[in-house]
Coordinates of C-alpha atoms in Angstrom, one line a residue:
M1 CA 106.8 108.5 69.2
P2 CA 109.6 106.4 67.6
Q3 CA 111.5 104.0 69.8
D4 CA 114.8 105.8 69.5
T5 CA 113.2 109.1 70.4
A6 CA 111.6 107.7 73.5
T7 CA 114.9 106.1 74.6
A8 CA 116.7 109.4 74.1
V9 CA 114.2 111.1 76.3
D10 CA 114.7 108.4 79.0
M11 CA 118.5 108.7 78.9
A12 CA 118.4 112.5 79.1
A13 CA 116.2 112.2 82.2
L14 CA 118.8 110.0 83.7
G15 CA 121.5 112.6 83.2
M16 CA 123.3 110.5 80.5
P17 CA 124.5 111.8 77.1
K18 CA 122.4 110.8 74.1
D19 CA 125.3 109.1 72.4
T20 CA 125.0 106.3 75.0
V21 CA 121.7 105.2 73.6
N22 CA 123.1 102.8 71.0
G23 CA 126.4 102.2 72.7
S24 CA 127.5 101.0 76.1
E25 CA 125.8 102.5 79.0
G26 CA 127.5 103.6 82.2
P27 CA 126.4 102.6 85.7
L28 CA 122.9 103.7 86.7
D29 CA 122.7 106.3 89.5
W30 CA 119.3 105.5 91.1
D31 CA 119.3 108.6 93.3
A32 CA 120.0 111.0 90.4
I33 CA 117.0 109.9 88.2
D34 CA 114.5 112.5 87.3
W35 CA 111.4 110.6 88.4
R36 CA 109.0 113.3 87.3
A37 CA 110.2 112.9 83.7
Q38 CA 110.1 109.1 83.9
E39 CA 106.6 109.0 85.2
K40 CA 105.4 111.6 82.7
A41 CA 106.8 109.4 79.8
V42 CA 105.0 106.3 81.1
R43 CA 101.8 108.2 81.7
R44 CA 101.7 109.7 78.2
L45 CA 102.3 106.3 76.6
R46 CA 99.5 104.8 78.7
Q47 CA 97.2 107.5 77.5
R48 CA 98.1 106.8 73.9
I49 CA 97.3 103.1 74.4
F50 CA 94.0 104.0 76.0
K51 CA 92.9 106.4 73.2
A52 CA 93.9 103.9 70.5
A53 CA 91.9 101.2 72.2
Q54 CA 88.9 103.5 72.5
A55 CA 89.2 104.2 68.8
G56 CA 89.4 100.5 68.0
D57 CA 92.8 100.9 66.3
W58 CA 94.2 97.5 67.4
K59 CA 97.3 97.7 65.2
Q60 CA 98.3 101.0 66.9
V61 CA 97.5 99.5 70.3
R62 CA 99.9 96.6 69.8
N63 CA 102.6 98.8 68.5
L64 CA 102.3 101.1 71.5
Q65 CA 102.3 98.2 73.8
K66 CA 105.5 96.9 72.3
L67 CA 107.0 100.3 72.8
M68 CA 105.9 100.3 76.4
L69 CA 107.5 96.9 77.0
R70 CA 110.8 98.2 75.6
S71 CA 110.6 101.6 77.4
R72 CA 113.4 102.3 79.8
A73 CA 111.1 104.7 81.7
N74 CA 108.6 101.9 82.2
T75 CA 111.3 99.7 83.6
L76 CA 112.5 102.4 86.1
V77 CA 109.0 103.4 87.2
S78 CA 108.0 99.7 87.6
V79 CA 111.0 98.9 89.8
R80 CA 110.5 102.0 91.9
Q81 CA 106.8 101.1 92.4
V82 CA 107.4 97.5 93.4
S83 CA 110.6 97.9 95.5
Q84 CA 110.1 101.3 97.0
R85 CA 106.4 102.1 97.2
N86 CA 104.3 98.9 97.5
A87 CA 103.4 97.6 101.0
G88 CA 105.0 94.2 100.2
R89 CA 108.4 95.6 99.2
R90 CA 110.1 93.9 102.1
T91 CA 108.5 90.5 101.4
P92 CA 110.8 88.1 99.5
G93 CA 109.9 85.3 97.2
I94 CA 111.4 81.8 97.1
D95 CA 114.8 83.3 96.3
G96 CA 114.8 85.4 99.5
Q97 CA 115.8 88.5 97.5
V98 CA 114.5 92.1 98.0
A99 CA 115.7 95.4 96.7
L100 CA 115.7 97.9 99.5
T101 CA 118.8 99.9 98.6
S102 CA 119.5 102.3 95.7
A103 CA 122.2 100.0 94.4
G104 CA 120.0 97.0 94.5
R105 CA 117.2 98.8 92.7
A106 CA 119.6 100.1 90.0
N107 CA 121.0 96.6 89.4
L108 CA 117.5 95.1 89.2
A109 CA 116.3 97.7 86.8
T110 CA 119.4 97.2 84.6
Q111 CA 118.9 93.4 84.6
L112 CA 115.2 93.6 83.8
H113 CA 115.7 96.1 81.0
H114 CA 118.3 94.1 79.2
Q115 CA 117.5 90.5 80.1
G116 CA 113.9 90.4 81.4
S117 CA 113.0 87.8 84.0
T118 CA 112.2 84.1 84.0
A119 CA 109.0 83.1 85.7
L120 CA 109.8 81.4 89.0
P121 CA 107.3 79.6 91.4
V122 CA 105.6 81.8 94.0
R123 CA 106.1 81.4 97.7
R124 CA 102.9 80.3 99.6
V125 CA 102.0 82.3 102.7
Y126 CA 98.8 82.5 104.6
I127 CA 97.0 85.4 106.2
P128 CA 93.9 85.2 108.6
K129 CA 90.5 86.0 107.2
K130 CA 87.0 86.3 108.6
G131 CA 85.6 83.2 110.3
G132 CA 88.9 81.9 111.5
K133 CA 90.0 80.7 108.0
Q134 CA 93.2 81.5 106.2
R135 CA 93.6 83.2 102.9
P136 CA 96.5 81.7 100.7
L137 CA 98.7 84.3 99.0
G138 CA 101.4 83.6 96.4
I139 CA 104.4 85.9 96.6
P140 CA 106.5 86.1 93.4
V141 CA 110.2 86.9 93.5
I142 CA 111.0 90.5 93.3
A143 CA 112.2 90.4 89.7
D144 CA 108.9 88.8 88.6
R145 CA 106.9 91.4 90.5
C146 CA 108.8 94.2 88.7
Q147 CA 108.4 92.5 85.4
Q148 CA 104.6 92.1 86.0
Q149 CA 104.4 95.8 86.7
R150 CA 106.1 96.5 83.4
V151 CA 103.6 94.2 81.6
R152 CA 100.7 95.7 83.6
N153 CA 101.5 99.2 82.4
A154 CA 101.2 98.0 78.8
L155 CA 98.1 95.8 79.3
E156 CA 96.0 97.9 81.7
P157 CA 95.3 101.0 79.5
E158 CA 93.9 98.8 76.7
W159 CA 91.4 97.1 79.1
E160 CA 90.5 100.3 80.9
A161 CA 88.9 101.2 77.5
R162 CA 87.1 97.8 77.3
L163 CA 86.1 96.9 80.9
D164 CA 82.4 97.4 82.0
G165 CA 81.5 100.8 83.3
R166 CA 80.5 99.4 86.7
Q167 CA 83.5 97.4 87.4
Y168 CA 85.3 99.2 90.3
G169 CA 87.8 96.9 91.9
F170 CA 91.6 97.4 91.3
R171 CA 91.1 100.1 88.7
P172 CA 93.0 103.5 88.5
G173 CA 90.8 106.4 89.6
R174 CA 88.1 104.1 91.1
G175 CA 87.4 102.8 94.5
C176 CA 84.9 101.5 97.0
H177 CA 83.2 104.9 97.4
D178 CA 82.5 105.0 93.7
A179 CA 80.7 101.6 93.8
I180 CA 78.7 102.6 96.9
G181 CA 77.8 106.0 95.2
I182 CA 76.4 104.3 92.1
I183 CA 74.4 101.9 94.3
F184 CA 72.9 104.9 96.1
N185 CA 72.0 106.7 92.9
T186 CA 70.5 103.6 91.3
A187 CA 68.4 102.5 94.3
R188 CA 67.3 105.7 96.0
G189 CA 63.8 107.2 95.9
N190 CA 61.0 105.4 94.3
H191 CA 63.1 103.3 91.9
A192 CA 61.6 100.0 91.0
R193 CA 64.8 98.0 91.6
G194 CA 63.8 96.7 95.0
W195 CA 65.4 93.2 94.8
I196 CA 69.1 92.5 95.3
L197 CA 71.2 89.6 94.2
D198 CA 74.0 89.8 96.7
A199 CA 76.7 87.5 95.4
D200 CA 80.3 86.5 96.2
L201 CA 82.7 84.6 93.9
E202 CA 84.2 81.5 95.6
A203 CA 88.0 81.6 95.6
A204 CA 88.0 83.8 92.4
F205 CA 91.8 84.2 92.1
D206 CA 92.4 80.5 92.7
R207 CA 89.9 79.3 90.1
L208 CA 90.6 81.4 87.0
D209 CA 90.8 79.3 83.9
H210 CA 94.1 79.9 82.2
N211 CA 93.1 79.0 78.6
H212 CA 90.0 81.2 78.6
L213 CA 91.9 84.1 80.1
L214 CA 94.8 83.9 77.6
E215 CA 92.3 83.6 74.8
T216 CA 90.6 86.7 76.0
I217 CA 93.9 88.6 76.2
G218 CA 94.3 87.8 72.5
G219 CA 97.4 89.2 70.6
F220 CA 98.9 91.1 73.5
P221 CA 102.7 91.1 72.9
A222 CA 103.6 89.7 76.4
R223 CA 100.9 87.0 76.5
E224 CA 103.5 84.2 76.8
Q225 CA 105.0 85.9 79.8
I226 CA 101.6 86.0 81.5
R227 CA 101.2 82.3 80.6
G228 CA 104.6 81.6 82.3
W229 CA 103.5 83.4 85.5
L230 CA 100.2 81.6 85.6
R231 CA 101.8 78.2 85.3
A232 CA 105.0 78.8 87.3
G233 CA 103.7 76.7 90.3
V234 CA 103.7 77.2 94.1
V235 CA 106.3 76.3 96.8
D236 CA 104.5 75.6 100.0
K237 CA 106.6 74.5 103.0
G238 CA 109.4 73.4 100.7
R239 CA 107.1 71.4 98.4
Y240 CA 106.5 72.4 94.8
T241 CA 103.1 72.1 93.3
P242 CA 102.3 73.0 89.6
T243 CA 99.4 75.4 89.0
E244 CA 96.8 74.4 86.3
K245 CA 94.4 77.2 87.2
G246 CA 94.2 80.4 89.1
A247 CA 96.4 83.5 89.5
P248 CA 98.4 84.0 92.7
Q249 CA 97.0 86.5 95.1
G250 CA 100.1 88.7 95.8
G251 CA 101.0 89.0 92.1
V252 CA 101.1 92.5 90.8
I253 CA 99.2 91.6 87.6
S254 CA 96.6 89.2 89.2
P255 CA 93.9 91.8 90.0
L256 CA 94.0 93.1 86.4
L257 CA 93.6 89.5 85.1
L258 CA 90.6 89.0 87.3
N259 CA 89.0 92.2 85.9
I260 CA 89.7 91.0 82.4
A261 CA 88.0 87.6 83.1
L262 CA 84.9 89.4 84.4
Q263 CA 84.6 91.8 81.5
G264 CA 81.2 91.4 79.9
I265 CA 79.4 90.5 83.1
E266 CA 76.9 93.3 82.8
E267 CA 75.8 92.2 79.3
A268 CA 75.6 88.6 80.5
A269 CA 73.3 89.6 83.4
G270 CA 71.0 91.4 80.9
S271 CA 72.0 95.0 81.6
R272 CA 71.4 97.3 78.6
Y273 CA 72.3 100.9 78.1
A274 CA 70.8 103.7 76.0
K275 CA 72.9 105.8 73.6
E276 CA 73.4 108.5 76.2
G277 CA 74.9 105.9 78.6
T278 CA 71.9 105.6 81.0
L279 CA 70.6 102.2 82.1
K280 CA 67.5 101.1 80.2
R281 CA 64.3 100.6 82.2
G282 CA 63.4 97.0 83.0
T283 CA 67.1 95.8 83.0
P284 CA 69.1 95.0 86.1
A285 CA 72.0 97.1 87.3
V286 CA 75.2 95.1 88.1
I287 CA 78.0 96.6 90.3
V288 CA 81.2 94.6 90.6
Y289 CA 84.1 95.1 92.9
A290 CA 86.8 92.4 92.6
D291 CA 85.0 89.1 93.6
D292 CA 82.0 90.8 95.1
L293 CA 79.0 91.9 93.1
V294 CA 75.4 93.1 93.5
A295 CA 72.6 93.1 91.0
L296 CA 69.8 95.5 91.5
C297 CA 66.7 93.9 90.0
H298 CA 63.0 94.8 89.6
S299 CA 61.7 91.5 91.0
A300 CA 62.7 88.4 92.8
E301 CA 62.1 86.4 89.6
Q302 CA 64.5 88.7 87.7
A303 CA 67.1 88.4 90.4
E304 CA 66.9 84.6 90.2
Q305 CA 67.2 84.8 86.4
V306 CA 70.3 86.9 86.7
R307 CA 71.8 84.4 89.1
Q308 CA 71.2 81.5 86.6
R309 CA 72.6 83.5 83.7
L310 CA 75.7 84.5 85.5
T311 CA 76.2 80.9 86.8
E312 CA 76.4 79.7 83.2
W313 CA 78.5 82.6 82.1
L314 CA 81.1 82.2 84.9
A315 CA 81.6 78.4 84.3
P316 CA 83.9 78.6 81.3
R317 CA 86.0 81.1 83.2
G318 CA 86.5 78.7 86.0
L319 CA 84.4 80.8 88.4
R320 CA 81.3 80.1 90.5
F321 CA 79.2 81.7 93.2
N322 CA 79.8 81.0 96.8
A323 CA 76.5 79.4 97.8
A324 CA 76.9 80.3 101.4
K325 CA 77.4 84.0 100.7
T326 CA 75.0 84.4 97.7
R327 CA 71.4 85.4 98.4
I328 CA 68.4 87.2 97.0
V329 CA 67.0 89.8 99.4
A330 CA 64.6 92.7 99.3
I331 CA 66.3 96.1 99.6
D332 CA 63.9 96.9 102.5
E333 CA 65.8 94.1 104.5
G334 CA 69.2 95.5 103.6
F335 CA 72.5 94.0 102.5
D336 CA 76.2 94.5 103.2
F337 CA 78.6 95.5 100.5
L338 CA 82.2 96.6 101.0
S339 CA 81.7 97.0 104.7
F340 CA 78.7 99.2 104.2
N341 CA 75.0 98.4 104.9
V342 CA 72.6 99.5 102.3
R343 CA 68.9 99.5 103.2
R344 CA 65.7 101.3 102.2
Y345 CA 63.7 102.6 105.1
T346 CA 60.0 103.6 105.1
T347 CA 59.5 107.2 106.5
R348 CA 56.7 109.6 106.8
D349 CA 58.1 111.4 103.7
G350 CA 58.2 108.1 101.7
P351 CA 61.0 105.5 101.1
K352 CA 64.5 106.7 102.0
L353 CA 67.7 104.8 101.2
L354 CA 70.4 105.0 103.9
I355 CA 73.9 103.7 103.7
K356 CA 75.6 103.0 107.1
P357 CA 78.7 101.2 108.3
S358 CA 77.9 97.5 108.6
K359 CA 77.7 95.8 112.0
E360 CA 80.5 93.5 111.1
A361 CA 82.7 96.4 110.2
L362 CA 82.1 98.1 113.5
I363 CA 82.9 94.9 115.3
R364 CA 86.2 94.6 113.4
I365 CA 87.1 98.2 114.4
R366 CA 86.4 97.4 118.1
R367 CA 88.4 94.2 118.0
R368 CA 91.4 96.0 116.4
L369 CA 91.4 98.9 118.8
K370 CA 91.0 96.4 121.8
A371 CA 94.0 94.4 120.5
E372 CA 96.1 97.5 120.1
L373 CA 95.3 98.7 123.6
R374 CA 96.1 95.3 125.1
A375 CA 99.5 95.4 123.4
L376 CA 100.1 99.0 124.6
R377 CA 99.8 98.2 128.3
G378 CA 102.5 100.0 130.2
Q379 CA 103.3 102.4 127.4
P380 CA 103.2 106.2 127.7
A381 CA 100.1 108.0 126.6
A382 CA 101.9 109.6 123.6
V383 CA 102.6 106.1 122.3
V384 CA 98.9 105.2 122.6
V385 CA 97.9 108.4 120.7
N386 CA 100.4 107.7 117.9
R387 CA 99.3 104.1 117.5
L388 CA 95.5 104.7 117.6
N389 CA 95.2 108.0 115.7
P390 CA 96.1 106.6 112.2
I391 CA 93.6 103.7 112.7
I392 CA 90.8 106.0 113.8
R393 CA 91.4 108.6 111.1
G394 CA 91.5 105.9 108.4
Q395 CA 88.2 104.4 109.5
A396 CA 86.6 107.9 109.8
A397 CA 87.8 108.8 106.3
Y398 CA 86.4 105.6 104.9
Y399 CA 82.9 106.0 106.4
R400 CA 82.5 109.8 106.5
T401 CA 80.6 109.9 103.2
V402 CA 77.7 107.8 104.6
V403 CA 75.3 108.0 107.5
S404 CA 77.8 107.3 110.2
K405 CA 77.1 109.8 113.0
E406 CA 75.1 107.5 115.2
A407 CA 77.5 104.5 114.7
F408 CA 80.6 106.5 115.4
A409 CA 79.1 108.3 118.4
A410 CA 78.6 104.8 120.0
L411 CA 82.1 103.8 119.0
D412 CA 83.5 107.0 120.4
K413 CA 81.8 106.3 123.8
W414 CA 83.1 102.7 123.7
L415 CA 86.6 103.8 123.0
W416 CA 86.4 106.3 125.9
H417 CA 85.6 103.5 128.3
R418 CA 88.4 101.4 127.0
L419 CA 90.9 104.2 127.4
Q420 CA 89.7 104.8 131.0
S421 CA 90.2 101.1 131.7
W422 CA 93.7 101.3 130.2
T423 CA 94.6 104.2 132.4
R424 CA 93.3 102.6 135.6
R425 CA 95.1 99.4 134.8
S426 CA 98.4 101.3 134.3
H427 CA 98.0 102.9 137.8
R428 CA 96.4 100.4 140.1
N429 CA 97.5 102.2 143.2
K430 CA 96.0 105.6 142.2
N431 CA 92.5 106.8 142.6
R432 CA 90.2 107.8 139.8
W433 CA 90.7 111.5 140.5
W434 CA 94.4 111.2 140.0
V435 CA 94.0 109.2 136.8
A436 CA 91.6 111.7 135.4
Q437 CA 93.9 114.6 136.1
R438 CA 96.8 112.8 134.6
Y439 CA 95.3 111.6 131.3
F440 CA 92.1 113.5 130.6
G441 CA 91.5 117.2 129.8
Q442 CA 90.3 119.6 127.2
H443 CA 92.9 118.6 124.6
H444 CA 90.8 119.0 121.5
P445 CA 89.7 122.5 120.4
S446 CA 86.4 121.3 119.0
R447 CA 85.4 119.5 122.2
N448 CA 83.8 121.6 125.0
D449 CA 84.6 119.1 127.8
R450 CA 87.5 118.0 129.8
W451 CA 87.1 114.2 129.3
V452 CA 89.3 113.9 126.2
F453 CA 92.2 111.4 126.5
G454 CA 95.6 112.8 125.6
D455 CA 99.1 113.4 126.6
P456 CA 99.4 116.6 128.7
K457 CA 103.2 116.7 128.4
D458 CA 103.4 117.4 124.7
G459 CA 99.8 118.5 124.0
R460 CA 99.1 116.0 121.3
L461 CA 95.6 115.6 120.0
P462 CA 94.0 112.5 121.4
P463 CA 92.4 109.7 119.4
Q464 CA 89.1 110.9 118.1
I465 CA 86.2 109.4 116.1
R466 CA 84.2 112.5 115.4
L467 CA 82.0 112.6 112.3
D468 CA 79.7 115.5 111.8
T469 CA 78.5 114.4 108.4
D470 CA 75.1 112.7 108.0
R471 CA 75.1 112.6 104.2
P472 CA 74.7 109.6 101.9
A473 CA 77.5 108.6 99.6
R474 CA 78.1 110.3 96.3
P475 CA 80.3 109.1 93.4
R476 CA 83.6 110.9 93.2
S477 CA 84.8 112.5 90.0
R478 CA 87.6 110.5 88.3
A479 CA 89.8 110.9 85.3
V480 CA 88.6 109.4 82.1
I481 CA 92.1 108.5 80.8
P482 CA 94.1 106.2 83.1
G483 CA 97.4 107.8 84.2

């Protein structure tokens, strides 16, 4: 599609006359934008870039990427995604600016479309992580985040056609369950891949080599913008520090850059595919999700060989394995991946692969629920139900595709005792019979007992962790063309 035609479509969707395309534009009415038309225009352009990259027509890819970078629809959709939909939309950068109103978003979109943005340093913040440590995040200013989303829409479709088939982290249409599903299909039954390289990349985002990454990106039209974001520096407690390596966690484009840096890891590990796309016998299977990876190997010697190959392959990219979290283990002993435990058991009917919630994941759920209940002391039962239900439903949805019945039955029992303790603490002068009459009853239609916690005043459903599934994970269907 020619550039002027694409622009005319964008302007028509905004409710503006076509003669304003090459002339002066009126003020942008954010609330009157036809978002369905804007998203459709961006999606179609992403699909064209993807198909051109699949066909190896790199001249067409670059032309379409330039068109995407100039597209007004891309600007509007990017600003809406960052300032209206993303979880960090209320978090400012070093300039303290956010765009939470329609007028602010309209002004930001107009500025980006006509002037772009100049890369500014990121603001350093820290969030807690496992083991009592802190994870450093870099928060770009709102204009840079929106501009990164614009660039990502142009760069991501090309690399969706080039990334390894078993890279699952931060990719459209893919997720944790797809990675777990492919592990199950590869290791189940009497498969010979009984040895696992369970590896973790040490501070992957903070160690990315800029020169190697920019060289890999090649002739992408916005490569210099990416260079500017990578080298913009960090402001931590008022002190500026230049960045010579790494990509800031918190940047919109950083996850895509990590995926690009890891492209080719399957070939480096020795994985080979037949023409029909199946993995050849005798070769390891490598599954990658962000900075976590597992290699399913035929022997301990092959697993050690894969580790040595990947150690050499990662070095030019500035990456390395975390020695404390990288190990070679037999699948009969089991390993944890993405909060799941994968282990092959010996049964009377032969070996059987089971995937369950990991022990650490269940401990985290208990700690979170315990902290929530502690914070809700003195609150009405309806508040407890409203606070706990989203947490429980989210965890149940994440683990319902694996063998989780036993684990969640134990967690359901634990939560019942915690809720009973919460009710008794709220009414120290009342006996157990009064407390039971006040808070417990047959609130849930699928439960044939009267010991379900809930709010009898409004009849709300109580917090429940009830999983009736006992099936192993299966890979979900996903779109071939990124949208």
